[in-house]
XYZ file of C-alpha atoms in Angstrom:
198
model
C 100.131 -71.986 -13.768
C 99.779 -68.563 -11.692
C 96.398 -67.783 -12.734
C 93.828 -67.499 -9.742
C 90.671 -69.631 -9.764
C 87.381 -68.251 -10.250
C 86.352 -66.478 -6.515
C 82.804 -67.457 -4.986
C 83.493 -64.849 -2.634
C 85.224 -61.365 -2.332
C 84.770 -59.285 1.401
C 85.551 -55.747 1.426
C 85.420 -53.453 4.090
C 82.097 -50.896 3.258
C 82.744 -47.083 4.928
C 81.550 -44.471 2.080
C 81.546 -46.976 -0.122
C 83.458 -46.537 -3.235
C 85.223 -49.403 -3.348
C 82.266 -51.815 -2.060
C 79.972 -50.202 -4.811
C 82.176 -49.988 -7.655
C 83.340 -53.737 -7.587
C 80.102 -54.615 -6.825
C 79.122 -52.473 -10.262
C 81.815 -54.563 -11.489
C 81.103 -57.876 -10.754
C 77.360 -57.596 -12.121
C 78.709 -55.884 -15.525
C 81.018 -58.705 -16.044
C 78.243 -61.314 -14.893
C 80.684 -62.497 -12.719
C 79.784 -65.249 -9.941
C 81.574 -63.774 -7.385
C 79.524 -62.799 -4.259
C 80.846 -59.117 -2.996
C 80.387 -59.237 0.637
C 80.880 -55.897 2.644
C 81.559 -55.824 6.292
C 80.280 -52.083 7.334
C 82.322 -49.828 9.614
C 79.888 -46.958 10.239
C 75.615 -47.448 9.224
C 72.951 -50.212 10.098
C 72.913 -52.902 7.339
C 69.505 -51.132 5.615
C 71.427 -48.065 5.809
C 74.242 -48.966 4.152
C 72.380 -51.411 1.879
C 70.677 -48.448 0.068
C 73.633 -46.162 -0.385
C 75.686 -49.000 -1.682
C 72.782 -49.867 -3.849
C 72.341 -46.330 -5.451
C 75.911 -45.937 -5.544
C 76.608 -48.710 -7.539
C 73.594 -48.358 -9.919
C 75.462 -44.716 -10.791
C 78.350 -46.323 -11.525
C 77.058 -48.850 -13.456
C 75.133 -46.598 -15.473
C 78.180 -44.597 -16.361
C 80.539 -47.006 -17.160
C 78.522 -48.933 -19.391
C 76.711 -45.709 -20.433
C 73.258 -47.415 -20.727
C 70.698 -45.802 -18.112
C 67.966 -48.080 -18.785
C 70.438 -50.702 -16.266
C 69.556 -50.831 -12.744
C 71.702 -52.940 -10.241
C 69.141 -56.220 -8.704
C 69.168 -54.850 -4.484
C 70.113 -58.432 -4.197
C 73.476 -58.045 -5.444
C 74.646 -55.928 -2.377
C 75.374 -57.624 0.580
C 76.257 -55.762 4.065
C 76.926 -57.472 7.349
C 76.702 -54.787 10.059
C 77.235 -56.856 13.411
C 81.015 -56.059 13.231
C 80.648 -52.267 13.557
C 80.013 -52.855 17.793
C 79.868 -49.350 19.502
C 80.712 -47.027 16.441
C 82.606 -45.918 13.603
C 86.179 -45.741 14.133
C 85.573 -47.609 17.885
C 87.403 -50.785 18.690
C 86.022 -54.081 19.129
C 87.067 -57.331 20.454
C 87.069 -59.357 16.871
C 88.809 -56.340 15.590
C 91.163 -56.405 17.607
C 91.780 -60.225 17.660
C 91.653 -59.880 13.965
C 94.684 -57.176 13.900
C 96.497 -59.775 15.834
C 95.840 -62.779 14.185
C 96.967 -61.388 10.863
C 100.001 -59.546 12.278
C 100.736 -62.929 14.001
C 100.220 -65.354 11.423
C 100.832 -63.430 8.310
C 102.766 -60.518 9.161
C 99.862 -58.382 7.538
C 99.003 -55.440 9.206
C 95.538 -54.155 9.087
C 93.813 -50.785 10.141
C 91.624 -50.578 13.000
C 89.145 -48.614 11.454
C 88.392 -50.338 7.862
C 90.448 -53.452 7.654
C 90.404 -54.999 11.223
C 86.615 -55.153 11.347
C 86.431 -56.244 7.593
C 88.712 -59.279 9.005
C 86.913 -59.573 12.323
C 83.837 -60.185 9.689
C 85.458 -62.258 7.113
C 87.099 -64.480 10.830
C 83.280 -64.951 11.849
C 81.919 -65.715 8.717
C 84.543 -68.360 8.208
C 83.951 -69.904 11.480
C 80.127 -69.832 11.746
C 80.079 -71.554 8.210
C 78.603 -68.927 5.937
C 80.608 -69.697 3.092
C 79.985 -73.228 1.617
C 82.895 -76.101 2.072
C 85.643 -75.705 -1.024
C 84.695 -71.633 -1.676
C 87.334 -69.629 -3.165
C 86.978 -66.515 -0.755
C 89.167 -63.168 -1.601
C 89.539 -60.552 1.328
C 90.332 -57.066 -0.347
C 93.019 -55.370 1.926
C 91.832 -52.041 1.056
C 94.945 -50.212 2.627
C 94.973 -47.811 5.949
C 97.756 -49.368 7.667
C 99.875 -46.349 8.248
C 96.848 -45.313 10.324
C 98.511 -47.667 12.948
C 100.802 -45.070 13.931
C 98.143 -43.128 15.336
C 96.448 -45.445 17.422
C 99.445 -47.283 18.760
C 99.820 -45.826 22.354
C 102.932 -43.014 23.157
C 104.740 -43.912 26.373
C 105.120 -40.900 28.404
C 109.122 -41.564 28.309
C 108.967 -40.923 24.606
C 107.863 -37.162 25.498
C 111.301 -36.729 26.870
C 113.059 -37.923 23.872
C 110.571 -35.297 21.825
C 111.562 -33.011 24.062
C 115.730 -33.416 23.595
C 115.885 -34.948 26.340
C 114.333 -32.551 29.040
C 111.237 -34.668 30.750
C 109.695 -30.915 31.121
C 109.058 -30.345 27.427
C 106.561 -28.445 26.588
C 104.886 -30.968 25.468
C 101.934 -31.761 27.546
C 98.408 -33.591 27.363
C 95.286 -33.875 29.696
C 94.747 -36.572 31.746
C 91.363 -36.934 29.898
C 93.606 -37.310 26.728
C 95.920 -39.390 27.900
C 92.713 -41.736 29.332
C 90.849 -42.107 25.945
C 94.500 -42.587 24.309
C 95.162 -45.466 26.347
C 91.519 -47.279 26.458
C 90.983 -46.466 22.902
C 94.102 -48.278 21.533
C 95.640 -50.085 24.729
C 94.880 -53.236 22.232
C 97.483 -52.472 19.553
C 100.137 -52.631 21.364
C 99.660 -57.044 20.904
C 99.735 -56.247 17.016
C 102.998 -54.492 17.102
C 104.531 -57.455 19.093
C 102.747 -59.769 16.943
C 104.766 -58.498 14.204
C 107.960 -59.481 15.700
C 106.366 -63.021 17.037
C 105.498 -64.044 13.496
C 104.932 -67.650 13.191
């Protein structure tokens, strides 16, 4: 048998919010009893609540086509204590969450979307928020590829890009090459963490 078991639980990362809203739509069309949990990247949880929330009843609406439906607030859950300084920024369960998955899994998540969904879903799990014996689903919503732009350039590499000659013309600031380096000095442990699988 290959068929899943019901899910208590399903955490998505929730940025604009398509994909947190629509399953959410989802889920309450189907009267499903799966919880949608979304870990926000960007707004405050009352923020976020309320877009997700009118988002969600518009979706509803339409894909069911009756407007008289309106989605109960209590159907959308947002955590917002794993966004830390900002949208896009790193933080330290984001970045232990790239690594654990990279390490363990060989799963590589975004640091944007993904690694703080994780760094939520890692919390939650250890500070007991979902009851002993729940079926929990984390939606890997993509953004990987992103990697490539926050993993760190050596400066040797700008002599390869440059055939060789170390005075390419290929030049950045030292304020660049500063917020490079303490914006994504952390992925570098993912990338090895790849190759260290367990």
């Amino acid at each position: 048998d290959t068929s899943l078991p019901p899910m208590d639980y399903l955490v998505t990362a929730s940025g604009s919010g398509g994909t947190h809203a629509g399953i959410t739509a989802a889920m309450y069309a189907l009267r499903s009893i799966t919880k949608v949990v979304g870990i926000s990247t960007r707004h405050p949880e009352d923020v976020q609540k309320e877009h997700i929330h009118q988002l969600a009843t518009k979706t509803l609406k339409f894909a069911t086509g009756d407007e008289s439906l309106e989605l109960p607030l209590d159907n959308v859950v947002v955590m917002d204590q794993y966004v830390g300084p900002g949208y896009s920024l790193p933080t330290k369960g984001m970045e232990e969450a790239v690594t654990l998955f990279a390490r363990k899994e060989g799963i590589l998540l975004d640091p944007v979307y993904t690694g703080k969904a994780a760094a939520g879903l890692v919390d939650l799990v250890q500070s007991g928020y979902f009851p002993p014996g729940s079926n929990v689903l984390f939606l890997h919503t993509g953004g990987a590829p992103s990697l490539y732009h926050y993993k760190p350039i050596d400066n040797a590499v700008f002599g390869i890009a440059g055939a060789g000659d170390s005075s390419s013309s290929i030049s950045y600031s030292a304020a660049e090459d500063e917020k490079k380096i303490g914006l994504n000095k952390w992925l570098s442990f993912a990338w090895d963490s790849v190759s260290q699988k367990e």
